[in-house]
PDB file of C-alpha atoms in Angstrom:
ATOM      1  CA  MET A 247       0.000   0.000   0.000  1.00  0.00           C
ATOM      2  CA  ARG A 248       1.293   3.449  -0.954  1.00  0.00           C
ATOM      3  CA  VAL A 249       0.627   6.001   1.796  1.00  0.00           C
ATOM      4  CA  ILE A 250       1.084   9.749   1.467  1.00  0.00           C
ATOM      5  CA  PHE A 251       1.610  11.224   4.930  1.00  0.00           C
ATOM      6  CA  ALA A 252       0.608  14.769   5.911  1.00  0.00           C
ATOM      7  CA  GLY A 253       1.589  16.111   9.319  1.00  0.00           C
ATOM      8  CA  THR A 254       3.800  18.603  11.092  1.00  0.00           C
ATOM      9  CA  PRO A 255       4.543  18.302  14.864  1.00  0.00           C
ATOM     10  CA  GLU A 256       5.949  15.495  16.994  1.00  0.00           C
ATOM     11  CA  PHE A 257       2.472  13.986  17.452  1.00  0.00           C
ATOM     12  CA  ALA A 258       2.391  13.337  13.694  1.00  0.00           C
ATOM     13  CA  ALA A 259       6.030  12.242  13.510  1.00  0.00           C
ATOM     14  CA  VAL A 260       5.289   9.374  15.904  1.00  0.00           C
ATOM     15  CA  ALA A 261       2.602   8.127  13.503  1.00  0.00           C
ATOM     16  CA  LEU A 262       4.965   8.390  10.539  1.00  0.00           C
ATOM     17  CA  ASP A 263       7.512   6.325  12.471  1.00  0.00           C
ATOM     18  CA  ALA A 264       4.840   3.680  13.106  1.00  0.00           C
ATOM     19  CA  LEU A 265       3.875   3.483   9.423  1.00  0.00           C
ATOM     20  CA  LEU A 266       7.480   3.080   8.335  1.00  0.00           C
ATOM     21  CA  ALA A 267       8.151   0.468  11.038  1.00  0.00           C
ATOM     22  CA  ALA A 268       5.112  -1.486   9.814  1.00  0.00           C
ATOM     23  CA  GLY A 269       6.564  -1.609   6.307  1.00  0.00           C
ATOM     24  CA  PHE A 270       4.246   0.747   4.444  1.00  0.00           C
ATOM     25  CA  THR A 271       5.591   2.511   1.377  1.00  0.00           C
ATOM     26  CA  VAL A 272       5.525   6.294   1.904  1.00  0.00           C
ATOM     27  CA  PRO A 273       6.326   7.941  -1.442  1.00  0.00           C
ATOM     28  CA  LEU A 274       5.655  11.503  -0.254  1.00  0.00           C
ATOM     29  CA  VAL A 275       5.333  13.561   2.921  1.00  0.00           C
ATOM     30  CA  LEU A 276       3.466  16.872   3.184  1.00  0.00           C
ATOM     31  CA  THR A 277       4.359  19.200   6.041  1.00  0.00           C
ATOM     32  CA  GLN A 278       4.231  22.884   6.932  1.00  0.00           C
ATOM     33  CA  PRO A 279       6.957  25.204   5.622  1.00  0.00           C
ATOM     34  CA  ASP A 280      10.008  25.668   7.847  1.00  0.00           C
ATOM     35  CA  ARG A 281       9.359  28.275  10.558  1.00  0.00           C
ATOM     36  CA  PRO A 282      11.636  30.579  12.594  1.00  0.00           C
ATOM     37  CA  ALA A 283      12.220  29.150  16.069  1.00  0.00           C
ATOM     38  CA  GLY A 284      14.510  29.478  19.077  1.00  0.00           C
ATOM     39  CA  ARG A 285      16.422  32.487  20.372  1.00  0.00           C
ATOM     40  CA  GLY A 286      18.086  33.090  17.012  1.00  0.00           C
ATOM     41  CA  MET A 287      14.779  32.673  15.153  1.00  0.00           C
ATOM     42  CA  LYS A 288      16.482  30.473  12.578  1.00  0.00           C
ATOM     43  CA  LEU A 289      14.337  28.491  10.154  1.00  0.00           C
ATOM     44  CA  GLN A 290      13.580  25.085  11.626  1.00  0.00           C
ATOM     45  CA  ALA A 291      12.134  22.037   9.897  1.00  0.00           C
ATOM     46  CA  SER A 292       9.094  20.393  11.432  1.00  0.00           C
ATOM     47  CA  ALA A 293       9.448  17.140  13.343  1.00  0.00           C
ATOM     48  CA  VAL A 294       7.778  15.329  10.439  1.00  0.00           C
ATOM     49  CA  LYS A 295      10.162  16.819   7.865  1.00  0.00           C
ATOM     50  CA  GLN A 296      13.150  15.798   9.966  1.00  0.00           C
ATOM     51  CA  ARG A 297      11.898  12.202  10.115  1.00  0.00           C
ATOM     52  CA  ALA A 298      11.121  12.145   6.383  1.00  0.00           C
ATOM     53  CA  VAL A 299      14.526  13.510   5.378  1.00  0.00           C
ATOM     54  CA  ALA A 300      16.240  10.957   7.629  1.00  0.00           C
ATOM     55  CA  ALA A 301      14.250   8.199   5.921  1.00  0.00           C
ATOM     56  CA  GLY A 302      14.962   9.527   2.431  1.00  0.00           C
ATOM     57  CA  ILE A 303      11.315  10.365   1.680  1.00  0.00           C
ATOM     58  CA  PRO A 304      10.519  13.285  -0.683  1.00  0.00           C
ATOM     59  CA  VAL A 305       8.944  16.243   1.136  1.00  0.00           C
ATOM     60  CA  ALA A 306       6.513  18.875  -0.175  1.00  0.00           C
ATOM     61  CA  GLN A 307       5.817  22.043   1.847  1.00  0.00           C
ATOM     62  CA  PRO A 308       3.077  24.045   0.093  1.00  0.00           C
ATOM     63  CA  GLN A 309       1.895  27.192   1.842  1.00  0.00           C
ATOM     64  CA  GLY A 310      -1.645  26.449   0.715  1.00  0.00           C
ATOM     65  CA  LEU A 311      -3.673  23.826  -1.150  1.00  0.00           C
ATOM     66  CA  LYS A 312      -6.570  25.822  -2.582  1.00  0.00           C
ATOM     67  CA  LEU A 313      -6.214  25.901  -6.359  1.00  0.00           C
ATOM     68  CA  ASP A 314      -8.001  29.277  -6.510  1.00  0.00           C
ATOM     69  CA  GLY A 315      -6.542  30.777  -3.332  1.00  0.00           C
ATOM     70  CA  LYS A 316      -3.651  33.054  -2.382  1.00  0.00           C
ATOM     71  CA  TYR A 317      -1.161  30.232  -2.849  1.00  0.00           C
ATOM     72  CA  ALA A 318      -2.662  28.832  -6.046  1.00  0.00           C
ATOM     73  CA  ALA A 319       0.774  28.290  -7.612  1.00  0.00           C
ATOM     74  CA  ASP A 320       1.880  26.272  -4.566  1.00  0.00           C
ATOM     75  CA  ALA A 321      -1.339  24.275  -4.723  1.00  0.00           C
ATOM     76  CA  ALA A 322      -0.971  23.530  -8.437  1.00  0.00           C
ATOM     77  CA  ALA A 323       2.594  22.293  -7.920  1.00  0.00           C
ATOM     78  CA  ALA A 324       1.465  20.200  -4.946  1.00  0.00           C
ATOM     79  CA  ARG A 325      -1.285  18.666  -7.068  1.00  0.00           C
ATOM     80  CA  GLU A 326       1.207  17.455  -9.657  1.00  0.00           C
ATOM     81  CA  THR A 327       3.419  16.045  -6.890  1.00  0.00           C
ATOM     82  CA  LEU A 328       0.494  14.258  -5.246  1.00  0.00           C
ATOM     83  CA  LEU A 329      -0.664  12.768  -8.544  1.00  0.00           C
ATOM     84  CA  ALA A 330       2.844  11.499  -9.259  1.00  0.00           C
ATOM     85  CA  ALA A 331       2.966   9.804  -5.847  1.00  0.00           C
ATOM     86  CA  ASP A 332       0.113   7.508  -7.003  1.00  0.00           C
ATOM     87  CA  ALA A 333      -1.150   6.891  -3.467  1.00  0.00           C
ATOM     88  CA  ASP A 334      -3.719   4.403  -2.241  1.00  0.00           C
ATOM     89  CA  VAL A 335      -4.469   6.516   0.838  1.00  0.00           C
ATOM     90  CA  MET A 336      -3.380   9.680   2.597  1.00  0.00           C
ATOM     91  CA  VAL A 337      -2.853   9.679   6.373  1.00  0.00           C
ATOM     92  CA  VAL A 338      -3.242  13.075   8.045  1.00  0.00           C
ATOM     93  CA  ALA A 339      -2.160  13.984  11.582  1.00  0.00           C
ATOM     94  CA  ALA A 340      -1.987  17.571  12.873  1.00  0.00           C
ATOM     95  CA  TYR A 341      -0.978  18.838   9.429  1.00  0.00           C
ATOM     96  CA  GLY A 342      -2.106  22.432   9.908  1.00  0.00           C
ATOM     97  CA  LEU A 343      -3.722  23.066   6.510  1.00  0.00           C
ATOM     98  CA  ILE A 344      -7.346  22.450   5.578  1.00  0.00           C
ATOM     99  CA  LEU A 345      -7.564  19.867   2.805  1.00  0.00           C
ATOM    100  CA  PRO A 346      -9.810  20.989  -0.073  1.00  0.00           C
ATOM    101  CA  GLN A 347     -12.070  18.492  -1.782  1.00  0.00           C
ATOM    102  CA  TRP A 348      -9.643  17.782  -4.629  1.00  0.00           C
ATOM    103  CA  VAL A 349      -7.108  16.470  -2.106  1.00  0.00           C
ATOM    104  CA  LEU A 350      -9.714  14.383  -0.268  1.00  0.00           C
ATOM    105  CA  ASP A 351     -10.759  12.791  -3.561  1.00  0.00           C
ATOM    106  CA  LEU A 352      -7.278  12.091  -4.911  1.00  0.00           C
ATOM    107  CA  PRO A 353      -6.117   8.893  -3.101  1.00  0.00           C
ATOM    108  CA  ARG A 354      -7.992   5.735  -4.037  1.00  0.00           C
ATOM    109  CA  ARG A 355      -9.033   5.097  -0.411  1.00  0.00           C
ATOM    110  CA  GLY A 356      -9.409   8.745   0.487  1.00  0.00           C
ATOM    111  CA  CYS A 357      -7.801  10.458   3.478  1.00  0.00           C
ATOM    112  CA  LEU A 358      -7.672   9.119   7.043  1.00  0.00           C
ATOM    113  CA  ASN A 359      -7.168  11.449   9.997  1.00  0.00           C
ATOM    114  CA  ILE A 360      -5.611  10.632  13.380  1.00  0.00           C
ATOM    115  CA  HIS A 361      -7.551  12.839  15.800  1.00  0.00           C
ATOM    116  CA  ALA A 362      -6.674  13.095  19.502  1.00  0.00           C
ATOM    117  CA  SER A 363     -10.134  12.900  21.043  1.00  0.00           C
ATOM    118  CA  LEU A 364     -13.202  10.704  21.299  1.00  0.00           C
ATOM    119  CA  LEU A 365     -15.211  12.325  18.539  1.00  0.00           C
ATOM    120  CA  PRO A 366     -17.522  14.167  18.368  1.00  0.00           C
ATOM    121  CA  ARG A 367     -16.147  15.575  21.633  1.00  0.00           C
ATOM    122  CA  TRP A 368     -13.341  18.075  21.066  1.00  0.00           C
ATOM    123  CA  ARG A 369     -13.314  18.627  17.359  1.00  0.00           C
ATOM    124  CA  GLY A 370     -10.783  21.268  16.398  1.00  0.00           C
ATOM    125  CA  ALA A 371      -7.237  22.405  17.080  1.00  0.00           C
ATOM    126  CA  ALA A 372      -6.502  21.677  20.756  1.00  0.00           C
ATOM    127  CA  PRO A 373      -8.318  18.503  21.854  1.00  0.00           C
ATOM    128  CA  ILE A 374      -5.685  17.337  24.360  1.00  0.00           C
ATOM    129  CA  HIS A 375      -5.512  20.677  26.172  1.00  0.00           C
ATOM    130  CA  ARG A 376      -9.271  21.148  26.308  1.00  0.00           C
ATOM    131  CA  ALA A 377      -9.970  17.639  27.613  1.00  0.00           C
ATOM    132  CA  ILE A 378      -7.646  18.212  30.583  1.00  0.00           C
ATOM    133  CA  GLU A 379      -8.958  21.733  31.158  1.00  0.00           C
ATOM    134  CA  ALA A 380     -12.557  20.483  31.224  1.00  0.00           C
ATOM    135  CA  GLY A 381     -11.789  17.720  33.717  1.00  0.00           C
ATOM    136  CA  ASP A 382     -12.667  14.844  31.357  1.00  0.00           C
ATOM    137  CA  ALA A 383     -12.033  11.415  32.858  1.00  0.00           C
ATOM    138  CA  GLN A 384     -10.925   9.953  29.535  1.00  0.00           C
ATOM    139  CA  THR A 385      -9.954  10.859  26.019  1.00  0.00           C
ATOM    140  CA  GLY A 386      -8.450   8.875  23.165  1.00  0.00           C
ATOM    141  CA  ILE A 387      -7.745   8.613  19.459  1.00  0.00           C
ATOM    142  CA  THR A 388     -10.289   8.468  16.656  1.00  0.00           C
ATOM    143  CA  ILE A 389      -9.237   7.289  13.203  1.00  0.00           C
ATOM    144  CA  MET A 390     -11.622   9.116  10.910  1.00  0.00           C
ATOM    145  CA  GLN A 391     -12.449   9.031   7.199  1.00  0.00           C
ATOM    146  CA  MET A 392     -12.022  12.680   6.312  1.00  0.00           C
ATOM    147  CA  ASP A 393     -14.688  14.801   4.649  1.00  0.00           C
ATOM    148  CA  ALA A 394     -14.928  18.516   3.941  1.00  0.00           C
ATOM    149  CA  GLY A 395     -16.125  19.397   7.458  1.00  0.00           C
ATOM    150  CA  LEU A 396     -14.070  20.177  10.564  1.00  0.00           C
ATOM    151  CA  ASP A 397     -13.429  16.729  12.079  1.00  0.00           C
ATOM    152  CA  THR A 398     -16.900  15.582  11.026  1.00  0.00           C
ATOM    153  CA  GLY A 399     -16.057  12.426   9.045  1.00  0.00           C
ATOM    154  CA  ASP A 400     -17.115   8.857   9.765  1.00  0.00           C
ATOM    155  CA  MET A 401     -15.251   7.022  12.536  1.00  0.00           C
ATOM    156  CA  LEU A 402     -13.260   3.900  11.645  1.00  0.00           C
ATOM    157  CA  LEU A 403     -11.385   3.008  14.846  1.00  0.00           C
ATOM    158  CA  VAL A 404     -11.456   4.377  18.394  1.00  0.00           C
ATOM    159  CA  GLY A 405      -8.913   3.874  21.171  1.00  0.00           C
ATOM    160  CA  ARG A 406      -9.563   5.134  24.696  1.00  0.00           C
ATOM    161  CA  GLU A 407      -7.062   6.559  27.170  1.00  0.00           C
ATOM    162  CA  ALA A 408      -7.719   7.535  30.784  1.00  0.00           C
ATOM    163  CA  ILE A 409      -6.710  11.039  31.872  1.00  0.00           C
ATOM    164  CA  ARG A 410      -4.710  10.453  35.044  1.00  0.00           C
ATOM    165  CA  ALA A 411      -4.387  12.737  38.033  1.00  0.00           C
ATOM    166  CA  GLY A 412      -1.444  15.017  37.376  1.00  0.00           C
ATOM    167  CA  ASP A 413      -1.458  14.574  33.597  1.00  0.00           C
ATOM    168  CA  THR A 414      -0.182  17.614  31.719  1.00  0.00           C
ATOM    169  CA  THR A 415      -0.749  18.172  28.027  1.00  0.00           C
ATOM    170  CA  ALA A 416       2.883  17.192  27.413  1.00  0.00           C
ATOM    171  CA  VAL A 417       2.521  13.854  29.241  1.00  0.00           C
ATOM    172  CA  LEU A 418      -0.872  12.955  27.776  1.00  0.00           C
ATOM    173  CA  HIS A 419       0.294  14.026  24.318  1.00  0.00           C
ATOM    174  CA  ASP A 420       3.014  11.366  24.326  1.00  0.00           C
ATOM    175  CA  ARG A 421       0.629   8.551  25.289  1.00  0.00           C
ATOM    176  CA  LEU A 422      -1.906   9.612  22.664  1.00  0.00           C
ATOM    177  CA  ALA A 423       0.764   9.961  19.976  1.00  0.00           C
ATOM    178  CA  ALA A 424       1.838   6.360  20.578  1.00  0.00           C
ATOM    179  CA  LEU A 425      -1.785   5.197  20.551  1.00  0.00           C
ATOM    180  CA  GLY A 426      -2.401   7.076  17.299  1.00  0.00           C
ATOM    181  CA  GLY A 427       0.544   5.337  15.659  1.00  0.00           C
ATOM    182  CA  ASP A 428      -0.729   1.931  16.729  1.00  0.00           C
ATOM    183  CA  LEU A 429      -4.296   2.593  15.567  1.00  0.00           C
ATOM    184  CA  ILE A 430      -3.422   3.948  12.130  1.00  0.00           C
ATOM    185  CA  VAL A 431      -1.332   0.856  11.438  1.00  0.00           C
ATOM    186  CA  GLN A 432      -4.281  -1.326  12.535  1.00  0.00           C
ATOM    187  CA  ALA A 433      -6.639   0.670  10.313  1.00  0.00           C
ATOM    188  CA  LEU A 434      -4.481   0.269   7.220  1.00  0.00           C
ATOM    189  CA  GLN A 435      -3.798  -3.410   7.844  1.00  0.00           C
ATOM    190  CA  ALA A 436      -7.465  -4.294   8.431  1.00  0.00           C
ATOM    191  CA  PRO A 437      -9.158  -6.070   5.498  1.00  0.00           C
ATOM    192  CA  ALA A 438     -12.283  -3.983   6.095  1.00  0.00           C
ATOM    193  CA  LEU A 439     -13.480  -1.348   8.543  1.00  0.00           C
ATOM    194  CA  THR A 440     -16.997  -0.250   9.433  1.00  0.00           C
ATOM    195  CA  ARG A 441     -17.663   3.435   8.917  1.00  0.00           C
ATOM    196  CA  THR A 442     -19.685   4.825  11.804  1.00  0.00           C
ATOM    197  CA  PRO A 443     -21.192   8.308  11.430  1.00  0.00           C
ATOM    198  CA  GLN A 444     -20.508  10.586  14.359  1.00  0.00           C
ATOM    199  CA  PRO A 445     -23.495  11.168  16.646  1.00  0.00           C
ATOM    200  CA  ALA A 446     -25.152  14.555  16.455  1.00  0.00           C
ATOM    201  CA  GLU A 447     -25.162  14.839  20.246  1.00  0.00           C
ATOM    202  CA  GLY A 448     -22.129  15.709  22.356  1.00  0.00           C
ATOM    203  CA  VAL A 449     -20.301  17.898  19.850  1.00  0.00           C
ATOM    204  CA  THR A 450     -17.756  20.258  21.434  1.00  0.00           C
ATOM    205  CA  TYR A 451     -15.011  22.385  19.881  1.00  0.00           C
ATOM    206  CA  ALA A 452     -11.416  22.537  21.075  1.00  0.00           C
ATOM    207  CA  HIS A 453     -10.527  26.075  20.125  1.00  0.00           C
ATOM    208  CA  LYS A 454      -6.888  26.944  19.548  1.00  0.00           C
ATOM    209  CA  ILE A 455      -4.951  27.840  22.699  1.00  0.00           C
ATOM    210  CA  GLU A 456      -4.261  31.570  22.867  1.00  0.00           C
ATOM    211  CA  LYS A 457      -1.438  33.108  24.887  1.00  0.00           C
ATOM    212  CA  ALA A 458      -3.928  35.515  26.480  1.00  0.00           C
ATOM    213  CA  GLU A 459      -5.586  32.549  28.201  1.00  0.00           C
ATOM    214  CA  SER A 460      -2.534  32.100  30.411  1.00  0.00           C
ATOM    215  CA  THR A 461      -3.610  34.868  32.809  1.00  0.00           C
ATOM    216  CA  ILE A 462      -4.767  33.240  36.054  1.00  0.00           C
ATOM    217  CA  ASP A 463      -8.144  34.389  37.378  1.00  0.00           C
ATOM    218  CA  TRP A 464      -7.867  33.652  41.106  1.00  0.00           C
ATOM    219  CA  ARG A 465     -11.625  34.136  41.451  1.00  0.00           C
ATOM    220  CA  GLN A 466     -12.135  30.752  39.807  1.00  0.00           C
ATOM    221  CA  PRO A 467     -12.336  27.572  41.905  1.00  0.00           C
ATOM    222  CA  ALA A 468      -8.967  26.082  42.825  1.00  0.00           C
ATOM    223  CA  ALA A 469      -9.780  22.812  41.026  1.00  0.00           C
ATOM    224  CA  GLU A 470     -10.414  24.649  37.745  1.00  0.00           C
ATOM    225  CA  ILE A 471      -7.186  26.632  37.973  1.00  0.00           C
ATOM    226  CA  GLU A 472      -5.191  23.473  38.770  1.00  0.00           C
ATOM    227  CA  ARG A 473      -6.590  21.709  35.684  1.00  0.00           C
ATOM    228  CA  ARG A 474      -5.928  24.759  33.543  1.00  0.00           C
ATOM    229  CA  LEU A 475      -2.279  24.847  34.618  1.00  0.00           C
ATOM    230  CA  ARG A 476      -1.855  21.195  33.610  1.00  0.00           C
ATOM    231  CA  ALA A 477      -3.666  21.811  30.324  1.00  0.00           C
ATOM    232  CA  PHE A 478      -1.364  24.760  29.541  1.00  0.00           C
ATOM    233  CA  ASP A 479       1.873  22.873  30.186  1.00  0.00           C
ATOM    234  CA  PRO A 480       4.084  23.198  28.099  1.00  0.00           C
ATOM    235  CA  PHE A 481       2.289  26.188  26.501  1.00  0.00           C
ATOM    236  CA  PRO A 482       1.448  28.862  27.498  1.00  0.00           C
ATOM    237  CA  GLY A 483       1.644  28.187  31.267  1.00  0.00           C
ATOM    238  CA  GLY A 484      -0.131  30.300  33.881  1.00  0.00           C
ATOM    239  CA  VAL A 485       0.741  33.971  34.441  1.00  0.00           C
ATOM    240  CA  ALA A 486       0.177  36.153  37.509  1.00  0.00           C
ATOM    241  CA  THR A 487       1.649  39.318  39.013  1.00  0.00           C
ATOM    242  CA  LEU A 488       3.201  39.527  42.476  1.00  0.00           C
ATOM    243  CA  GLY A 489       4.367  42.901  43.727  1.00  0.00           C
ATOM    244  CA  GLY A 490       4.578  44.206  40.188  1.00  0.00           C
ATOM    245  CA  GLU A 491       6.641  41.230  39.004  1.00  0.00           C
ATOM    246  CA  THR A 492       5.351  38.782  36.423  1.00  0.00           C
ATOM    247  CA  VAL A 493       5.444  35.202  37.695  1.00  0.00           C
ATOM    248  CA  LYS A 494       4.735  32.053  35.700  1.00  0.00           C
ATOM    249  CA  VAL A 495       2.895  29.354  37.596  1.00  0.00           C
ATOM    250  CA  TRP A 496       3.439  25.901  36.098  1.00  0.00           C
ATOM    251  CA  ARG A 497       2.128  23.465  38.688  1.00  0.00           C
ATOM    252  CA  ALA A 498      -0.079  23.609  41.779  1.00  0.00           C
ATOM    253  CA  GLU A 499      -1.951  21.242  44.069  1.00  0.00           C
ATOM    254  CA  LEU A 500      -5.199  21.629  45.952  1.00  0.00           C
ATOM    255  CA  ALA A 501      -4.795  22.883  49.516  1.00  0.00           C
ATOM    256  CA  ALA A 502      -6.968  23.779  52.502  1.00  0.00           C
ATOM    257  CA  GLY A 503      -7.707  27.365  53.440  1.00  0.00           C
ATOM    258  CA  GLN A 504      -9.670  30.388  52.408  1.00  0.00           C
ATOM    259  CA  GLY A 505      -9.142  34.084  51.872  1.00  0.00           C
ATOM    260  CA  GLN A 506      -9.456  36.768  49.257  1.00  0.00           C
ATOM    261  CA  PRO A 507      -8.732  35.466  45.747  1.00  0.00           C
ATOM    262  CA  GLY A 508      -5.012  35.763  45.052  1.00  0.00           C
ATOM    263  CA  GLU A 509      -4.090  36.244  48.709  1.00  0.00           C
ATOM    264  CA  VAL A 510      -1.150  34.258  50.093  1.00  0.00           C
ATOM    265  CA  ILE A 511      -2.653  32.585  53.158  1.00  0.00           C
ATOM    266  CA  ALA A 512       0.209  30.265  54.175  1.00  0.00           C
ATOM    267  CA  ALA A 513       3.811  29.403  53.433  1.00  0.00           C
ATOM    268  CA  GLY A 514       4.392  27.217  50.424  1.00  0.00           C
ATOM    269  CA  PRO A 515       3.045  29.505  49.045  1.00  0.00           C
ATOM    270  CA  VAL A 516      -0.661  28.675  49.487  1.00  0.00           C
ATOM    271  CA  VAL A 517      -2.914  31.043  47.533  1.00  0.00           C
ATOM    272  CA  ALA A 518      -6.635  31.522  48.117  1.00  0.00           C
ATOM    273  CA  CYS A 519      -8.962  31.080  45.141  1.00  0.00           C
ATOM    274  CA  GLY A 520     -12.630  31.805  44.551  1.00  0.00           C
ATOM    275  CA  GLU A 521     -13.308  28.383  46.037  1.00  0.00           C
ATOM    276  CA  GLY A 522     -10.593  26.581  47.990  1.00  0.00           C
ATOM    277  CA  ALA A 523      -6.857  27.234  47.702  1.00  0.00           C
ATOM    278  CA  LEU A 524      -3.773  26.130  45.791  1.00  0.00           C
ATOM    279  CA  ARG A 525      -0.263  25.326  46.928  1.00  0.00           C
ATOM    280  CA  LEU A 526       2.003  26.551  44.131  1.00  0.00           C
ATOM    281  CA  THR A 527       4.667  23.912  43.511  1.00  0.00           C
ATOM    282  CA  GLU A 528       6.471  25.027  40.340  1.00  0.00           C
ATOM    283  CA  LEU A 529       7.204  28.648  39.507  1.00  0.00           C
ATOM    284  CA  GLN A 530       9.301  30.793  37.173  1.00  0.00           C
ATOM    285  CA  ARG A 531      10.514  34.376  37.424  1.00  0.00           C
ATOM    286  CA  ALA A 532      10.749  36.578  34.340  1.00  0.00           C
ATOM    287  CA  GLY A 533      13.957  35.661  32.517  1.00  0.00           C
ATOM    288  CA  GLY A 534      14.528  32.663  34.769  1.00  0.00           C
ATOM    289  CA  LYS A 535      13.982  28.938  34.526  1.00  0.00           C
ATOM    290  CA  ARG A 536      10.970  27.036  35.773  1.00  0.00           C
ATOM    291  CA  GLY A 537      11.629  25.050  38.890  1.00  0.00           C
ATOM    292  CA  PRO A 538      10.377  23.982  42.325  1.00  0.00           C
ATOM    293  CA  ALA A 539       8.680  26.622  44.457  1.00  0.00           C
ATOM    294  CA  ALA A 540      11.374  26.141  47.122  1.00  0.00           C
ATOM    295  CA  ALA A 541      14.062  27.369  44.710  1.00  0.00           C
ATOM    296  CA  PHE A 542      11.889  30.342  43.719  1.00  0.00           C
ATOM    297  CA  LEU A 543      11.369  31.279  47.378  1.00  0.00           C
ATOM    298  CA  GLN A 544      15.105  31.315  48.052  1.00  0.00           C
ATOM    299  CA  ALA A 545      15.511  34.076  45.479  1.00  0.00           C
ATOM    300  CA  ARG A 546      12.205  35.825  46.118  1.00  0.00           C
ATOM    301  CA  PRO A 547      10.534  35.071  49.488  1.00  0.00           C
ATOM    302  CA  ILE A 548       6.744  35.334  49.506  1.00  0.00           C
ATOM    303  CA  ALA A 549       5.180  36.504  52.771  1.00  0.00           C
ATOM    304  CA  GLU A 550       1.754  35.611  54.081  1.00  0.00           C
ATOM    305  CA  GLY A 551      -0.622  38.441  53.240  1.00  0.00           C
ATOM    306  CA  GLU A 552       0.972  39.254  49.885  1.00  0.00           C
ATOM    307  CA  ARG A 553      -1.347  39.024  46.931  1.00  0.00           C
ATOM    308  CA  PHE A 554      -1.106  37.639  43.431  1.00  0.00           C
ATOM    309  CA  ASP A 555      -2.930  39.726  40.878  1.00  0.00           C
ATOM    310  CA  ALA A 556      -4.041  38.609  37.417  1.00  0.00           C
TER     311      ALA A 556
END
């Protein structure tokens, strides 16, 4: 079977690794154009491109795929490349571009998507983050036959994964990436799969994570803030102000106590929330490195009665 692969970040690269390990022929990889990254803002290839180059697979990086859009020339060149690849199926995982109908129709078996949620819950860009933020007990991977909608296609395979206490997006991401690799191999090796339409009930949307969401609202219940911090690790973290200084809060645990939201009510530091309190366990000063609260307190003691502002 000839499999075109379309993906960009590490989540997708894990699936590409699984396909290659299973012996599938991958004649072409699509991925996002190289982007500036790091302190020097040098162009950096995506995780998928790095894997493809290492494996000797041709890579295409169109800026767009709409034949009548802004990047029509890119799209036309990509179309010729895709046709030449003569694929049976395209596997898509966190690619980052919407596939127009001509792409969906091109492979003989269409396009299969590896989506990191139990559809129809958490369609959209940030399903792992939003599942943790919402306090879901479980999530998973759905292998979906793609259509023109936003994660609306028929389901082919579903794998479930419990969300454990203390899971961050980074930790859960790695488990789901491995599960996605396993399931896409199963889907392509299966002699036949039943297509199950997604139910109309239970649809939610995992909107893209915005940096502005990192501001901590201490008026919220402690449990909600704690989940949000785990959901926003590794990006964008939680941000608060203490004595005019910006502080990043990475991890916290539920604690006893009450007070005005944002008020430090005990050593640790323990901070009062709208409901309950949080013991902050991992902090970062501006320009510093994230680390245990104890290390932070050595450099910047926090006294009872001080107050964190949003």
